[in-house]
Amino acid sequence: MKGKVYLVGAGPGDTKLMTLKGLECIKKSDVIIYDRLANDEFLKEAKEGCEFIYVGKKSSNHILPQNMINEVIAQKALEGKTVTRLKGGDPYVFGRGGEEAEVLYDQGIDFEIVPGITSAIGGLCYAGIPITHRDYASSFHVITGHLREDEDKEINWNALANCKGTLVFLMGIGNLKHISDRLIEEGRDPKTPVAFVSWATRYNQRTVVTDLENAYEVAQEKKVKAPSLIVVGDVVKVRDKLNFFENRDLFGKKVVVTRARKQSSDLSEKINSLGGKAVELPVIKIEKNDDTELRKEIENLRDYTHIVFTSRNGVELFFETLDDMGLDSRVFFGVKVCSIGAGTSEELMKRGIKADIVPERFVAESLFEEMKKTVKNSDKILIPRSENAREFLADRLKEICEVTEVFSYKTVIDEKSREIAEDVLKSDVDYVTFTSSSTVKNLVEIAGENYKELLEGKKLVSIGPVTSRTIEEFGLEVYKEAEVSTIQGVMDVLVGCLLY
């Protein structure tokens, strides 16, 4: 039985510019065949076991020629697989999607086209350049920059030069001199504004503005490289007013996120939304321990006066066990709930539990100071926590009353990150964020004896004092520490580093 092929436009680069239907195709595919200009972040959305085939193409440097790409797409579909052919921009805007679809038709393979936002429109938008504007351009033309020897049979340079609309050349940097010369020869004003937009809609987007007669020289001087859009027209004049993307707080900054995979999305999302690039290097993984002891203590929860949650993970695993036992939050009746950290309290609130005691500072020392004001010798406290966590709170409370600790989980090294850690840390990273002592210890372990060398020049951002002490214990310098030990506190540090 034959499979099916989806020719999907991935948009110009920003992952949020992918269509919902395109994302659906990625999630259900057995095979994803993707280009250089399709953001590889989309691959994280694929199902387990999905096969990835890279067929990236750069000008004059093809991993696979187009005819072989066609064969690969068809062959995988003939094997009965669901295939997503992921292409930058839109499949039918100089993406050769029409050719690929024809091959599939000829072989009787079912296919669908999923349109994407072309960089000719989306890329200009992110550079602050509207492709049309009532005062400057009432039409636009999108032209391939890959010119053939018989270009004059296909391109009417005189018409292009003398129209008042916006001209957008895709993949044209290699032919820039020829393009600018032809437009001027055919009558275009040499002072017409020109913009080059490189890696449009991504954190490393770069826009260079000049005019037509100086376009080639400026591109050489500024080292404008592919992939870049060439925009010719008066619409470039409004860029100074409409340039929203390059003015974002973290634009152009690359930030390493070391949180566990399950938890990294919140911080990564915040970084990306401010124009930065979050690079996920999850150095810890949460492993659930045998829950026999936790189940026993849940059954006896009425014997306790207090229960202390020290992390979001502790809350999640406690309620997971509670649910497995057929119980709910009513088991907390008569028990004071204590919480360290905004994330922990937030996780409790999701379950309808408002903590009775939450310290002003999100550390164990601060919670102890609050609890010792009311805890009596006759009290009994349950602390479900990680077996890697600090002993401070339990040890100090044991000096006052009876304390039972249940190690419901542990944090371990995420082995998958070993393979990429060195490459990530050797790249042009600006900041490395640490949200716990475990993330520090595990990153050092993963990086090996050269960890100081790999982290040299990177600005290390800590979520709080305990994490900062761990960083310093390894002979590293804390660049900035969050005033409030939360993810938002970390974000405030990152943004503040750039504002002041």
mmCIF file of C-alpha atoms in Angstrom, residues 70-316:
data_model
loop_
_atom_site.group_PDB
_atom_site.id
_atom_site.type_symbol
_atom_site.label_atom_id
_atom_site.label_comp_id
_atom_site.label_asym_id
_atom_site.label_seq_id
_atom_site.Cartn_x
_atom_site.Cartn_y
_atom_site.Cartn_z
ATOM 1 C CA ASN A 70 12.294 13.614 -5.997
ATOM 2 C CA GLU A 71 13.288 9.943 -5.941
ATOM 3 C CA VAL A 72 13.747 9.888 -2.159
ATOM 4 C CA ILE A 73 10.319 11.450 -1.564
ATOM 5 C CA ALA A 74 8.605 9.004 -3.921
ATOM 6 C CA GLN A 75 10.501 5.962 -2.635
ATOM 7 C CA LYS A 76 9.570 6.597 1.000
ATOM 8 C CA ALA A 77 5.920 7.015 0.028
ATOM 9 C CA LEU A 78 6.035 3.808 -2.036
ATOM 10 C CA GLU A 79 7.221 2.044 1.128
ATOM 11 C CA GLY A 80 3.815 2.899 2.606
ATOM 12 C CA LYS A 81 5.056 5.737 4.812
ATOM 13 C CA THR A 82 3.566 9.111 5.597
ATOM 14 C CA VAL A 83 6.092 11.659 4.362
ATOM 15 C CA THR A 84 6.429 15.360 5.096
ATOM 16 C CA ARG A 85 8.594 17.256 2.635
ATOM 17 C CA LEU A 86 9.468 20.312 4.712
ATOM 18 C CA LYS A 87 10.487 23.336 2.690
ATOM 19 C CA GLY A 88 11.454 26.858 3.730
ATOM 20 C CA GLY A 89 8.867 29.506 2.858
ATOM 21 C CA ASP A 90 6.114 28.239 0.557
ATOM 22 C CA PRO A 91 6.454 25.075 -1.579
ATOM 23 C CA TYR A 92 5.316 26.857 -4.733
ATOM 24 C CA VAL A 93 7.320 30.083 -4.379
ATOM 25 C CA PHE A 94 10.638 29.120 -5.977
ATOM 26 C CA GLY A 95 10.601 25.993 -3.825
ATOM 27 C CA ARG A 96 10.321 23.532 -6.729
ATOM 28 C CA GLY A 97 7.267 22.097 -5.024
ATOM 29 C CA GLY A 98 5.462 21.978 -8.345
ATOM 30 C CA GLU A 99 8.124 19.688 -9.808
ATOM 31 C CA GLU A 100 8.008 17.386 -6.791
ATOM 32 C CA ALA A 101 4.209 17.236 -6.916
ATOM 33 C CA GLU A 102 4.307 16.333 -10.624
ATOM 34 C CA VAL A 103 6.641 13.407 -9.912
ATOM 35 C CA LEU A 104 4.261 12.160 -7.231
ATOM 36 C CA TYR A 105 1.298 12.489 -9.603
ATOM 37 C CA ASP A 106 3.124 10.564 -12.324
ATOM 38 C CA GLN A 107 3.795 7.702 -9.902
ATOM 39 C CA GLY A 108 0.253 7.610 -8.586
ATOM 40 C CA ILE A 109 1.233 8.756 -5.085
ATOM 41 C CA ASP A 110 -1.326 10.673 -3.043
ATOM 42 C CA PHE A 111 -0.157 14.120 -1.945
ATOM 43 C CA GLU A 112 -1.300 17.405 -0.442
ATOM 44 C CA ILE A 113 0.217 20.876 -0.538
ATOM 45 C CA VAL A 114 0.323 22.845 2.708
ATOM 46 C CA PRO A 115 1.084 26.506 1.935
ATOM 47 C CA GLY A 116 3.596 28.449 3.988
ATOM 48 C CA ILE A 117 4.418 32.117 4.495
ATOM 49 C CA THR A 118 6.933 33.083 1.839
ATOM 50 C CA SER A 119 10.006 34.986 2.987
ATOM 51 C CA ALA A 120 9.237 37.586 0.320
ATOM 52 C CA ILE A 121 6.399 38.771 2.549
ATOM 53 C CA GLY A 122 7.160 37.451 6.051
ATOM 54 C CA GLY A 123 10.876 38.226 5.874
ATOM 55 C CA LEU A 124 10.255 41.802 4.772
ATOM 56 C CA CYS A 125 7.678 42.225 7.518
ATOM 57 C CA TYR A 126 10.198 41.226 10.212
ATOM 58 C CA ALA A 127 12.675 43.709 8.750
ATOM 59 C CA GLY A 128 10.123 46.519 9.123
ATOM 60 C CA ILE A 129 9.466 46.704 5.377
ATOM 61 C CA PRO A 130 5.855 46.371 4.155
ATOM 62 C CA ILE A 131 5.838 44.826 0.689
ATOM 63 C CA THR A 132 3.073 47.276 -0.285
ATOM 64 C CA HIS A 133 2.228 50.700 1.120
ATOM 65 C CA ARG A 134 -0.348 53.187 -0.098
ATOM 66 C CA ASP A 135 2.236 55.977 -0.298
ATOM 67 C CA TYR A 136 5.024 53.991 -1.946
ATOM 68 C CA ALA A 137 3.928 50.801 -3.744
ATOM 69 C CA SER A 138 0.589 49.419 -4.907
ATOM 70 C CA SER A 139 2.077 46.263 -6.438
ATOM 71 C CA PHE A 140 4.976 43.893 -5.926
ATOM 72 C CA HIS A 141 6.983 41.440 -7.955
ATOM 73 C CA VAL A 142 8.868 38.427 -6.590
ATOM 74 C CA ILE A 143 11.721 37.287 -8.819
ATOM 75 C CA THR A 144 14.157 34.416 -8.507
ATOM 76 C CA GLY A 145 17.754 35.521 -8.190
ATOM 77 C CA HIS A 146 18.959 32.258 -9.691
ATOM 78 C CA LEU A 147 19.153 33.614 -13.210
ATOM 79 C CA ARG A 148 19.528 31.324 -16.181
ATOM 80 C CA GLU A 149 21.529 32.016 -19.343
ATOM 81 C CA ASP A 150 18.308 32.682 -21.257
ATOM 82 C CA GLU A 151 16.993 35.051 -18.572
ATOM 83 C CA ASP A 152 15.899 37.699 -21.070
ATOM 84 C CA LYS A 153 13.303 35.288 -22.446
ATOM 85 C CA GLU A 154 11.768 35.002 -18.989
ATOM 86 C CA ILE A 155 12.489 38.313 -17.254
ATOM 87 C CA ASN A 156 11.382 41.622 -18.733
ATOM 88 C CA TRP A 157 13.995 43.859 -17.145
ATOM 89 C CA ASN A 158 12.545 46.986 -18.739
ATOM 90 C CA ALA A 159 9.124 46.331 -17.235
ATOM 91 C CA LEU A 160 10.632 45.602 -13.814
ATOM 92 C CA ALA A 161 12.812 48.688 -13.883
ATOM 93 C CA ASN A 162 9.960 50.995 -14.804
ATOM 94 C CA CYS A 163 7.202 49.683 -12.583
ATOM 95 C CA LYS A 164 6.602 51.589 -9.338
ATOM 96 C CA GLY A 165 6.035 48.495 -7.254
ATOM 97 C CA THR A 166 8.335 46.674 -4.859
ATOM 98 C CA LEU A 167 10.820 44.193 -6.305
ATOM 99 C CA VAL A 168 11.909 41.252 -4.163
ATOM 100 C CA PHE A 169 14.673 38.962 -5.404
ATOM 101 C CA LEU A 170 15.005 35.613 -3.655
ATOM 102 C CA MET A 171 18.336 33.747 -3.716
ATOM 103 C CA GLY A 172 19.932 36.607 -5.627
ATOM 104 C CA ILE A 173 23.037 37.647 -3.678
ATOM 105 C CA GLY A 174 25.319 35.754 -6.049
ATOM 106 C CA ASN A 175 23.880 37.728 -8.976
ATOM 107 C CA LEU A 176 23.520 41.065 -7.210
ATOM 108 C CA LYS A 177 25.800 43.082 -9.490
ATOM 109 C CA HIS A 178 24.037 41.829 -12.575
ATOM 110 C CA ILE A 179 20.603 42.543 -11.067
ATOM 111 C CA SER A 180 21.434 46.097 -10.002
ATOM 112 C CA ASP A 181 23.210 46.890 -13.286
ATOM 113 C CA ARG A 182 20.279 45.651 -15.398
ATOM 114 C CA LEU A 183 17.705 47.624 -13.415
ATOM 115 C CA ILE A 184 19.723 50.845 -13.753
ATOM 116 C CA GLU A 185 20.386 50.206 -17.455
ATOM 117 C CA GLU A 186 16.650 49.845 -18.050
ATOM 118 C CA GLY A 187 15.772 53.092 -16.293
ATOM 119 C CA ARG A 188 15.397 52.468 -12.547
ATOM 120 C CA ASP A 189 16.502 55.452 -10.475
ATOM 121 C CA PRO A 190 20.006 54.655 -9.075
ATOM 122 C CA LYS A 191 18.945 56.266 -5.781
ATOM 123 C CA THR A 192 16.092 53.770 -5.289
ATOM 124 C CA PRO A 193 16.340 52.381 -1.732
ATOM 125 C CA VAL A 194 17.568 48.782 -1.433
ATOM 126 C CA ALA A 195 17.628 46.480 1.587
ATOM 127 C CA PHE A 196 19.278 43.113 2.174
ATOM 128 C CA VAL A 197 17.604 40.918 4.778
ATOM 129 C CA SER A 198 19.676 37.924 5.865
ATOM 130 C CA TRP A 199 18.248 34.953 7.826
ATOM 131 C CA ALA A 200 14.901 36.705 7.948
ATOM 132 C CA THR A 201 12.653 36.208 11.021
ATOM 133 C CA ARG A 202 15.386 34.426 13.010
ATOM 134 C CA TYR A 203 17.302 35.676 16.037
ATOM 135 C CA ASN A 204 20.331 36.371 13.826
ATOM 136 C CA GLN A 205 18.386 38.358 11.243
ATOM 137 C CA ARG A 206 20.478 41.149 9.764
ATOM 138 C CA THR A 207 19.270 44.048 7.624
ATOM 139 C CA VAL A 208 21.509 46.313 5.565
ATOM 140 C CA VAL A 209 20.074 49.374 3.803
ATOM 141 C CA THR A 210 21.631 51.207 0.839
ATOM 142 C CA ASP A 211 20.563 52.340 -2.635
ATOM 143 C CA LEU A 212 20.593 50.682 -6.033
ATOM 144 C CA GLU A 213 23.756 52.229 -7.434
ATOM 145 C CA ASN A 214 25.775 51.256 -4.331
ATOM 146 C CA ALA A 215 24.084 47.923 -3.682
ATOM 147 C CA TYR A 216 26.886 45.642 -4.859
ATOM 148 C CA GLU A 217 29.703 47.570 -3.134
ATOM 149 C CA VAL A 218 27.808 47.824 0.156
ATOM 150 C CA ALA A 219 26.941 44.124 0.091
ATOM 151 C CA GLN A 220 30.638 43.328 -0.378
ATOM 152 C CA GLU A 221 31.719 45.749 2.335
ATOM 153 C CA LYS A 222 29.111 44.515 4.842
ATOM 154 C CA LYS A 223 29.747 40.872 3.895
ATOM 155 C CA VAL A 224 26.111 40.137 3.075
ATOM 156 C CA LYS A 225 25.794 36.390 2.528
ATOM 157 C CA ALA A 226 23.062 33.975 1.488
ATOM 158 C CA PRO A 227 20.354 33.362 2.466
ATOM 159 C CA SER A 228 19.370 36.983 1.921
ATOM 160 C CA LEU A 229 16.433 38.785 0.378
ATOM 161 C CA ILE A 230 17.044 41.736 -1.932
ATOM 162 C CA VAL A 231 14.340 44.404 -1.669
ATOM 163 C CA VAL A 232 14.208 47.238 -4.194
ATOM 164 C CA GLY A 233 11.706 50.038 -3.702
ATOM 165 C CA ASP A 234 10.587 53.073 -1.743
ATOM 166 C CA VAL A 235 8.890 50.866 0.890
ATOM 167 C CA VAL A 236 12.371 50.499 2.432
ATOM 168 C CA LYS A 237 12.025 54.119 3.612
ATOM 169 C CA VAL A 238 9.561 53.196 6.376
ATOM 170 C CA ARG A 239 11.836 50.594 7.984
ATOM 171 C CA ASP A 240 12.952 53.009 10.707
ATOM 172 C CA LYS A 241 9.345 53.330 11.881
ATOM 173 C CA LEU A 242 8.193 49.734 11.434
ATOM 174 C CA ASN A 243 11.238 47.747 12.563
ATOM 175 C CA PHE A 244 9.611 45.912 15.484
ATOM 176 C CA PHE A 245 11.580 42.648 15.424
ATOM 177 C CA GLU A 246 15.151 43.870 15.610
ATOM 178 C CA ASN A 247 14.163 46.144 18.507
ATOM 179 C CA ARG A 248 13.151 43.284 20.795
ATOM 180 C CA ASP A 249 15.010 43.078 24.106
ATOM 181 C CA LEU A 250 16.968 39.877 23.424
ATOM 182 C CA PHE A 251 17.313 40.220 19.661
ATOM 183 C CA GLY A 252 20.483 38.567 18.388
ATOM 184 C CA LYS A 253 21.327 36.883 21.705
ATOM 185 C CA LYS A 254 21.837 33.150 22.095
ATOM 186 C CA VAL A 255 20.976 31.719 25.506
ATOM 187 C CA VAL A 256 21.659 28.165 26.720
ATOM 188 C CA VAL A 257 18.859 26.630 28.800
ATOM 189 C CA THR A 258 20.036 23.784 31.036
ATOM 190 C CA ARG A 259 16.701 22.794 32.601
ATOM 191 C CA ALA A 260 15.199 19.322 32.161
ATOM 192 C CA ARG A 261 13.559 18.741 28.762
ATOM 193 C CA LYS A 262 10.098 18.666 30.295
ATOM 194 C CA GLN A 263 10.651 22.021 32.015
ATOM 195 C CA SER A 264 12.728 23.934 29.487
ATOM 196 C CA SER A 265 9.873 25.100 27.283
ATOM 197 C CA ASP A 266 8.725 27.915 29.581
ATOM 198 C CA LEU A 267 12.123 29.625 29.748
ATOM 199 C CA SER A 268 12.862 28.914 26.085
ATOM 200 C CA GLU A 269 9.531 30.393 25.035
ATOM 201 C CA LYS A 270 10.198 33.596 26.971
ATOM 202 C CA ILE A 271 13.663 33.968 25.420
ATOM 203 C CA ASN A 272 12.439 33.346 21.883
ATOM 204 C CA SER A 273 9.492 35.705 22.283
ATOM 205 C CA LEU A 274 11.931 38.541 23.000
ATOM 206 C CA GLY A 275 13.888 37.901 19.815
ATOM 207 C CA GLY A 276 16.615 35.716 21.293
ATOM 208 C CA LYS A 277 17.578 32.147 20.480
ATOM 209 C CA ALA A 278 17.089 29.593 23.240
ATOM 210 C CA VAL A 279 19.444 26.648 22.852
ATOM 211 C CA GLU A 280 18.190 23.759 24.938
ATOM 212 C CA LEU A 281 20.913 21.719 26.611
ATOM 213 C CA PRO A 282 18.916 19.784 29.218
ATOM 214 C CA VAL A 283 21.567 18.456 31.597
ATOM 215 C CA ILE A 284 19.166 16.927 34.110
ATOM 216 C CA LYS A 285 16.460 14.327 33.788
ATOM 217 C CA ILE A 286 13.801 13.508 36.374
ATOM 218 C CA GLU A 287 13.567 9.827 37.359
ATOM 219 C CA LYS A 288 10.688 8.677 39.494
ATOM 220 C CA ASN A 289 11.609 6.378 42.386
ATOM 221 C CA ASP A 290 9.575 3.424 43.585
ATOM 222 C CA ASP A 291 6.462 4.945 45.132
ATOM 223 C CA THR A 292 5.735 2.285 47.769
ATOM 224 C CA GLU A 293 6.856 4.484 50.655
ATOM 225 C CA LEU A 294 5.099 7.550 49.263
ATOM 226 C CA ARG A 295 1.842 5.599 48.967
ATOM 227 C CA LYS A 296 2.151 4.487 52.584
ATOM 228 C CA GLU A 297 2.654 8.048 53.816
ATOM 229 C CA ILE A 298 -0.250 9.331 51.697
ATOM 230 C CA GLU A 299 -2.488 6.757 53.379
ATOM 231 C CA ASN A 300 -1.264 8.059 56.747
ATOM 232 C CA LEU A 301 -1.365 11.760 55.783
ATOM 233 C CA ARG A 302 -3.970 12.474 58.468
ATOM 234 C CA ASP A 303 -1.268 11.708 61.054
ATOM 235 C CA TYR A 304 0.804 14.687 59.854
ATOM 236 C CA THR A 305 0.347 18.344 60.751
ATOM 237 C CA HIS A 306 2.449 19.715 57.861
ATOM 238 C CA ILE A 307 3.532 18.655 54.396
ATOM 239 C CA VAL A 308 6.406 20.478 52.679
ATOM 240 C CA PHE A 309 6.852 20.668 48.904
ATOM 241 C CA THR A 310 10.265 21.903 47.807
ATOM 242 C CA SER A 311 9.896 21.718 44.024
ATOM 243 C CA ARG A 312 7.461 21.604 41.136
ATOM 244 C CA ASN A 313 8.581 18.025 40.409
ATOM 245 C CA GLY A 314 7.725 16.966 43.955
ATOM 246 C CA VAL A 315 4.201 18.318 43.538
ATOM 247 C CA GLU A 316 3.684 16.657 40.150
#
